[in-house]
């Protein structure tokens, strides 16, 4: 909120006129930056999942590698994602794309887990995968201040929690209802 398009012009060494040729306002510039970041986030998630599935072993191994990789991914993007989430709370032009990106992210992760459906016990493997994905995201998101305060994470405890989260998700998914 505190920057101006003149600040962008100065930092970017471009004329203010060239900025106004592309963006009618600061809000439009912010929306473009947010759209680009959300595209990069989902593309990185797709690449992560593709890499993990290419080297597929079993559900337990996938979960451990997925949680480690997804944790690193969210850590890399946490600062911008926090900013986007804050902006989304007051700007419908950010809220809609943000929710759509989250929906795509959840679907991507659930579909990845469904590659191991034979290892997911019970009559509703997709519903169990959905619940596990939401718990995994909530846990990792809290570590990086997504939806909570940035101070909520504990860097010393996090390596232990990552391992335990993978074990918990596997136990839940492989346990018969």
CSV table of N, CA, C and O in Angstrom, one decimal, residues 65-147:
chain,number,residue,atom,x,y,z
A,65,UNK,N,8.7,-37.7,0.7
A,65,UNK,CA,9.3,-36.9,-0.3
A,65,UNK,C,8.4,-35.7,-0.7
A,65,UNK,O,8.9,-34.6,-0.9
A,66,UNK,N,7.1,-35.9,-0.8
A,66,UNK,CA,6.2,-34.9,-1.1
A,66,UNK,C,6.2,-33.8,0.0
A,66,UNK,O,6.3,-32.6,-0.3
A,67,UNK,N,6.1,-34.2,1.2
A,67,UNK,CA,6.1,-33.3,2.4
A,67,UNK,C,7.4,-32.5,2.4
A,67,UNK,O,7.3,-31.2,2.6
A,68,UNK,N,8.5,-33.1,2.2
A,68,UNK,CA,9.8,-32.4,2.2
A,68,UNK,C,9.8,-31.4,1.0
A,68,UNK,O,10.2,-30.2,1.2
A,69,UNK,N,9.4,-31.8,-0.2
A,69,UNK,CA,9.4,-31.0,-1.3
A,69,UNK,C,8.4,-29.9,-1.3
A,69,UNK,O,8.7,-28.7,-1.6
A,70,UNK,N,7.2,-30.2,-0.8
A,70,UNK,CA,6.2,-29.2,-0.7
A,70,UNK,C,6.5,-28.1,0.4
A,70,UNK,O,6.2,-26.9,0.2
A,71,UNK,N,7.1,-28.6,1.4
A,71,UNK,CA,7.6,-27.7,2.5
A,71,UNK,C,8.6,-26.7,1.9
A,71,UNK,O,8.5,-25.5,2.1
A,72,UNK,N,9.6,-27.2,1.2
A,72,UNK,CA,10.6,-26.3,0.6
A,72,UNK,C,9.9,-25.3,-0.4
A,72,UNK,O,10.3,-24.2,-0.5
A,73,UNK,N,9.0,-25.8,-1.2
A,73,UNK,CA,8.2,-25.0,-2.1
A,73,UNK,C,7.5,-23.9,-1.4
A,73,UNK,O,7.6,-22.7,-1.8
A,74,UNK,N,6.8,-24.2,-0.4
A,74,UNK,CA,6.0,-23.1,0.3
A,74,UNK,C,7.0,-22.2,1.1
A,74,UNK,O,6.7,-21.0,1.1
A,75,UNK,N,8.1,-22.7,1.5
A,75,UNK,CA,9.1,-21.8,2.2
A,75,UNK,C,9.6,-20.8,1.2
A,75,UNK,O,9.7,-19.6,1.5
A,76,UNK,N,9.9,-21.3,0.0
A,76,UNK,CA,10.4,-20.4,-1.1
A,76,UNK,C,9.4,-19.3,-1.4
A,76,UNK,O,9.8,-18.1,-1.7
A,77,UNK,N,8.1,-19.6,-1.4
A,77,UNK,CA,7.1,-18.6,-1.9
A,77,UNK,C,6.3,-18.0,-0.7
A,77,UNK,O,5.4,-17.2,-0.9
A,78,UNK,N,6.7,-18.3,0.5
A,78,UNK,CA,5.8,-17.9,1.7
A,78,UNK,C,5.7,-16.4,1.8
A,78,UNK,O,4.5,-15.9,2.0
A,79,UNK,N,6.7,-15.6,1.6
A,79,UNK,CA,6.6,-14.2,1.7
A,79,UNK,C,5.5,-13.6,0.8
A,79,UNK,O,4.7,-12.8,1.2
A,80,UNK,N,5.6,-14.0,-0.5
A,80,UNK,CA,4.7,-13.5,-1.5
A,80,UNK,C,3.3,-14.1,-1.2
A,80,UNK,O,2.3,-13.3,-1.3
A,81,UNK,N,3.2,-15.3,-0.8
A,81,UNK,CA,1.9,-15.9,-0.6
A,81,UNK,C,1.2,-15.2,0.6
A,81,UNK,O,0.0,-15.0,0.6
A,82,UNK,N,1.9,-14.9,1.7
A,82,UNK,CA,1.4,-14.2,2.8
A,82,UNK,C,0.8,-12.8,2.3
A,82,UNK,O,-0.3,-12.5,2.7
A,83,UNK,N,1.6,-12.2,1.5
A,83,UNK,CA,1.1,-10.9,1.0
A,83,UNK,C,-0.1,-11.0,0.1
A,83,UNK,O,-1.1,-10.2,0.3
A,84,UNK,N,-0.2,-12.0,-0.7
A,84,UNK,CA,-1.3,-12.3,-1.5
A,84,UNK,C,-2.6,-12.6,-0.7
A,84,UNK,O,-3.7,-12.1,-0.9
A,85,UNK,N,-2.4,-13.4,0.4
A,85,UNK,CA,-3.5,-13.8,1.3
A,85,UNK,C,-4.0,-12.5,2.0
A,85,UNK,O,-5.2,-12.4,2.2
A,86,UNK,N,-3.1,-11.7,2.4
A,86,UNK,CA,-3.6,-10.5,3.1
A,86,UNK,C,-4.3,-9.6,2.1
A,86,UNK,O,-5.4,-9.1,2.5
A,87,UNK,N,-3.8,-9.4,0.9
A,87,UNK,CA,-4.5,-8.6,-0.1
A,87,UNK,C,-5.9,-9.2,-0.5
A,87,UNK,O,-6.9,-8.5,-0.7
A,88,UNK,N,-5.9,-10.6,-0.5
A,88,UNK,CA,-7.2,-11.3,-0.9
A,88,UNK,C,-8.3,-11.0,0.1
A,88,UNK,O,-9.5,-11.0,-0.3
A,89,UNK,N,-8.0,-10.7,1.3
A,89,UNK,CA,-9.0,-10.5,2.3
A,89,UNK,C,-9.8,-9.2,2.1
A,89,UNK,O,-10.8,-9.0,2.6
A,90,UNK,N,-9.2,-8.3,1.3
A,90,UNK,CA,-9.9,-7.0,1.0
A,90,UNK,C,-10.1,-6.7,-0.5
A,90,UNK,O,-10.7,-5.7,-0.8
A,91,UNK,N,-9.6,-7.6,-1.4
A,91,UNK,CA,-9.6,-7.4,-2.8
A,91,UNK,C,-10.2,-8.6,-3.5
A,91,UNK,O,-9.4,-9.6,-3.7
A,92,UNK,N,-11.4,-8.5,-4.0
A,92,UNK,CA,-12.0,-9.7,-4.7
A,92,UNK,C,-11.2,-10.0,-6.0
A,92,UNK,O,-11.3,-11.2,-6.4
A,93,UNK,N,-10.6,-9.1,-6.6
A,93,UNK,CA,-9.8,-9.4,-7.8
A,93,UNK,C,-8.6,-10.3,-7.5
A,93,UNK,O,-8.0,-10.9,-8.4
A,94,UNK,N,-8.2,-10.3,-6.2
A,94,UNK,CA,-7.1,-11.2,-5.8
A,94,UNK,C,-7.7,-12.5,-5.2
A,94,UNK,O,-7.2,-13.6,-5.4
A,95,UNK,N,-8.8,-12.3,-4.4
A,95,UNK,CA,-9.4,-13.5,-3.7
A,95,UNK,C,-9.8,-14.6,-4.7
A,95,UNK,O,-9.5,-15.7,-4.5
A,96,UNK,N,-10.4,-14.2,-5.8
A,96,UNK,CA,-10.9,-15.2,-6.8
A,96,UNK,C,-9.8,-16.0,-7.3
A,96,UNK,O,-9.8,-17.3,-7.3
A,97,UNK,N,-8.8,-15.4,-7.9
A,97,UNK,CA,-7.6,-16.2,-8.5
A,97,UNK,C,-6.9,-16.9,-7.4
A,97,UNK,O,-6.4,-18.0,-7.6
A,98,UNK,N,-6.8,-16.4,-6.2
A,98,UNK,CA,-6.1,-17.1,-5.1
A,98,UNK,C,-6.9,-18.4,-4.7
A,98,UNK,O,-6.2,-19.4,-4.6
A,99,UNK,N,-8.2,-18.3,-4.6
A,99,UNK,CA,-9.0,-19.5,-4.3
A,99,UNK,C,-8.9,-20.5,-5.4
A,99,UNK,O,-8.8,-21.7,-5.2
A,100,UNK,N,-8.9,-20.0,-6.7
A,100,UNK,CA,-8.7,-21.0,-7.8
A,100,UNK,C,-7.4,-21.7,-7.8
A,100,UNK,O,-7.3,-22.9,-8.1
A,101,UNK,N,-6.3,-20.9,-7.5
A,101,UNK,CA,-5.0,-21.5,-7.4
A,101,UNK,C,-5.0,-22.6,-6.3
A,101,UNK,O,-4.4,-23.7,-6.4
A,102,UNK,N,-5.6,-22.2,-5.1
A,102,UNK,CA,-5.6,-23.2,-4.0
A,102,UNK,C,-6.4,-24.5,-4.4
A,102,UNK,O,-6.0,-25.6,-4.1
A,103,UNK,N,-7.5,-24.3,-5.1
A,103,UNK,CA,-8.3,-25.4,-5.6
A,103,UNK,C,-7.5,-26.3,-6.5
A,103,UNK,O,-7.5,-27.5,-6.4
A,104,UNK,N,-6.8,-25.7,-7.4
A,104,UNK,CA,-5.9,-26.4,-8.4
A,104,UNK,C,-4.8,-27.2,-7.6
A,104,UNK,O,-4.5,-28.3,-8.0
A,105,UNK,N,-4.2,-26.5,-6.6
A,105,UNK,CA,-3.2,-27.1,-5.9
A,105,UNK,C,-3.7,-28.3,-5.1
A,105,UNK,O,-3.0,-29.4,-5.1
A,106,UNK,N,-4.8,-28.2,-4.4
A,106,UNK,CA,-5.4,-29.3,-3.7
A,106,UNK,C,-5.7,-30.5,-4.7
A,106,UNK,O,-5.4,-31.6,-4.4
A,107,UNK,N,-6.3,-30.2,-5.8
A,107,UNK,CA,-6.6,-31.2,-6.8
A,107,UNK,C,-5.4,-31.9,-7.3
A,107,UNK,O,-5.4,-33.2,-7.5
A,108,UNK,N,-4.3,-31.2,-7.6
A,108,UNK,CA,-3.1,-31.7,-8.0
A,108,UNK,C,-2.5,-32.7,-7.0
A,108,UNK,O,-2.1,-33.8,-7.4
A,109,UNK,N,-2.5,-32.3,-5.7
A,109,UNK,CA,-2.0,-33.2,-4.7
A,109,UNK,C,-2.8,-34.4,-4.5
A,109,UNK,O,-2.3,-35.5,-4.3
A,110,UNK,N,-4.2,-34.2,-4.5
A,110,UNK,CA,-5.1,-35.4,-4.3
A,110,UNK,C,-4.9,-36.4,-5.4
A,110,UNK,O,-4.8,-37.6,-5.2
A,111,UNK,N,-4.8,-35.8,-6.7
A,111,UNK,CA,-4.6,-36.7,-7.8
A,111,UNK,C,-3.3,-37.5,-7.7
A,111,UNK,O,-3.2,-38.7,-8.1
A,112,UNK,N,-2.3,-36.8,-7.2
A,112,UNK,CA,-1.0,-37.5,-7.1
A,112,UNK,C,-1.1,-38.6,-6.1
A,112,UNK,O,-0.6,-39.7,-6.3
A,113,UNK,N,-1.8,-38.4,-4.9
A,113,UNK,CA,-2.0,-39.4,-3.9
A,113,UNK,C,-2.8,-40.6,-4.5
A,113,UNK,O,-2.6,-41.7,-4.1
A,114,UNK,N,-3.7,-40.3,-5.4
A,114,UNK,CA,-4.5,-41.3,-5.9
A,114,UNK,C,-3.8,-42.3,-6.8
A,114,UNK,O,-4.2,-43.4,-7.1
A,115,UNK,N,-2.5,-42.0,-7.2
A,115,UNK,CA,-1.7,-42.9,-7.9
A,115,UNK,C,-1.3,-44.1,-7.0
A,115,UNK,O,-0.8,-45.1,-7.4
A,116,UNK,N,-1.6,-43.9,-5.7
A,116,UNK,CA,-1.3,-45.0,-4.7
A,116,UNK,C,-2.6,-45.5,-4.1
A,116,UNK,O,-2.6,-45.9,-2.9
A,117,UNK,N,-3.7,-45.4,-4.8
A,117,UNK,CA,-5.0,-45.7,-4.3
A,117,UNK,C,-5.1,-47.1,-3.7
A,117,UNK,O,-5.8,-47.4,-2.8
A,118,UNK,N,-4.3,-48.1,-4.3
A,118,UNK,CA,-4.3,-49.4,-3.8
A,118,UNK,C,-3.8,-49.5,-2.4
A,118,UNK,O,-4.1,-50.5,-1.6
A,119,UNK,N,-3.0,-48.5,-1.9
A,119,UNK,CA,-2.5,-48.5,-0.6
A,119,UNK,C,-3.3,-47.7,0.4
A,119,UNK,O,-3.0,-47.7,1.6
A,120,UNK,N,-4.3,-47.0,-0.1
A,120,UNK,CA,-5.2,-46.2,0.7
A,120,UNK,C,-6.4,-47.1,1.1
A,120,UNK,O,-7.1,-47.6,0.3
A,121,UNK,N,-6.5,-47.4,2.4
A,121,UNK,CA,-7.5,-48.3,2.9
A,121,UNK,C,-8.9,-47.6,3.0
A,121,UNK,O,-9.0,-46.4,3.0
A,122,UNK,N,-9.9,-48.4,3.0
A,122,UNK,CA,-11.2,-47.9,3.2
A,122,UNK,C,-12.0,-47.8,1.9
A,122,UNK,O,-11.5,-48.0,0.8
A,123,UNK,N,-13.3,-47.4,2.0
A,123,UNK,CA,-14.1,-47.3,0.9
A,123,UNK,C,-14.1,-45.9,0.1
A,123,UNK,O,-14.7,-45.8,-0.9
A,124,UNK,N,-13.4,-45.0,0.7
A,124,UNK,CA,-13.4,-43.6,0.1
A,124,UNK,C,-12.0,-43.1,0.1
A,124,UNK,O,-11.6,-42.1,0.8
A,125,UNK,N,-11.2,-43.6,-0.8
A,125,UNK,CA,-9.8,-43.2,-0.9
A,125,UNK,C,-9.6,-41.7,-1.3
A,125,UNK,O,-8.7,-41.1,-0.8
A,126,UNK,N,-10.4,-41.3,-2.2
A,126,UNK,CA,-10.3,-39.9,-2.6
A,126,UNK,C,-10.6,-38.9,-1.4
A,126,UNK,O,-9.9,-37.9,-1.2
A,127,UNK,N,-11.6,-39.2,-0.6
A,127,UNK,CA,-12.0,-38.4,0.5
A,127,UNK,C,-10.8,-38.4,1.5
A,127,UNK,O,-10.5,-37.4,2.1
A,128,UNK,N,-10.2,-39.6,1.7
A,128,UNK,CA,-9.1,-39.7,2.7
A,128,UNK,C,-7.9,-38.9,2.2
A,128,UNK,O,-7.2,-38.2,2.9
A,129,UNK,N,-7.6,-39.0,0.9
A,129,UNK,CA,-6.5,-38.2,0.3
A,129,UNK,C,-6.8,-36.7,0.4
A,129,UNK,O,-5.9,-36.0,0.8
A,130,UNK,N,-8.0,-36.3,0.2
A,130,UNK,CA,-8.4,-34.9,0.4
A,130,UNK,C,-8.1,-34.4,1.8
A,130,UNK,O,-7.5,-33.4,2.0
A,131,UNK,N,-8.6,-35.2,2.8
A,131,UNK,CA,-8.4,-34.8,4.2
A,131,UNK,C,-6.9,-34.8,4.5
A,131,UNK,O,-6.4,-33.8,5.2
A,132,UNK,N,-6.1,-35.7,4.0
A,132,UNK,CA,-4.7,-35.8,4.3
A,132,UNK,C,-4.0,-34.5,3.6
A,132,UNK,O,-3.1,-33.9,4.3
A,133,UNK,N,-4.4,-34.2,2.4
A,133,UNK,CA,-3.8,-33.0,1.8
A,133,UNK,C,-4.1,-31.7,2.6
A,133,UNK,O,-3.2,-30.9,2.8
A,134,UNK,N,-5.3,-31.6,3.0
A,134,UNK,CA,-5.7,-30.4,3.8
A,134,UNK,C,-4.9,-30.3,5.1
A,134,UNK,O,-4.5,-29.2,5.5
A,135,UNK,N,-4.7,-31.5,5.8
A,135,UNK,CA,-3.9,-31.5,7.0
A,135,UNK,C,-2.5,-31.2,6.7
A,135,UNK,O,-1.8,-30.4,7.5
A,136,UNK,N,-1.9,-31.7,5.7
A,136,UNK,CA,-0.5,-31.5,5.3
A,136,UNK,C,-0.4,-30.0,5.0
A,136,UNK,O,0.6,-29.3,5.5
A,137,UNK,N,-1.3,-29.4,4.2
A,137,UNK,CA,-1.1,-28.0,3.8
A,137,UNK,C,-1.3,-27.1,5.1
A,137,UNK,O,-0.5,-26.2,5.3
A,138,UNK,N,-2.3,-27.4,5.9
A,138,UNK,CA,-2.5,-26.6,7.1
A,138,UNK,C,-1.2,-26.7,8.0
A,138,UNK,O,-0.8,-25.6,8.6
A,139,UNK,N,-0.6,-27.8,8.2
A,139,UNK,CA,0.6,-27.9,9.0
A,139,UNK,C,1.8,-27.2,8.4
A,139,UNK,O,2.4,-26.4,9.1
A,140,UNK,N,2.0,-27.4,7.1
A,140,UNK,CA,3.1,-26.7,6.5
A,140,UNK,C,2.8,-25.2,6.4
A,140,UNK,O,3.7,-24.4,6.7
A,141,UNK,N,1.6,-24.9,6.1
A,141,UNK,CA,1.2,-23.5,6.0
A,141,UNK,C,1.5,-22.7,7.3
A,141,UNK,O,1.9,-21.6,7.3
A,142,UNK,N,1.1,-23.4,8.4
A,142,UNK,CA,1.3,-22.7,9.7
A,142,UNK,C,2.8,-22.5,10.0
A,142,UNK,O,3.2,-21.5,10.5
A,143,UNK,N,3.6,-23.5,9.6
A,143,UNK,CA,5.1,-23.3,9.8
A,143,UNK,C,5.6,-22.1,9.1
A,143,UNK,O,6.5,-21.4,9.6
A,144,UNK,N,5.0,-21.7,7.9
A,144,UNK,CA,5.5,-20.6,7.2
A,144,UNK,C,4.6,-19.4,7.2
A,144,UNK,O,4.7,-18.4,6.4
A,145,UNK,N,3.7,-19.4,8.2
A,145,UNK,CA,2.9,-18.2,8.4
A,145,UNK,C,1.8,-17.9,7.4
A,145,UNK,O,1.4,-16.8,7.2
A,146,UNK,N,1.4,-19.0,6.8
A,146,UNK,CA,0.3,-18.8,5.8
A,146,UNK,C,-1.0,-19.1,6.5
A,146,UNK,O,-1.3,-20.2,6.9
A,147,UNK,N,-1.8,-18.0,6.6
A,147,UNK,CA,-3.0,-18.1,7.3
A,147,UNK,C,-2.9,-17.9,8.8
A,147,UNK,O,-3.8,-18.0,9.6
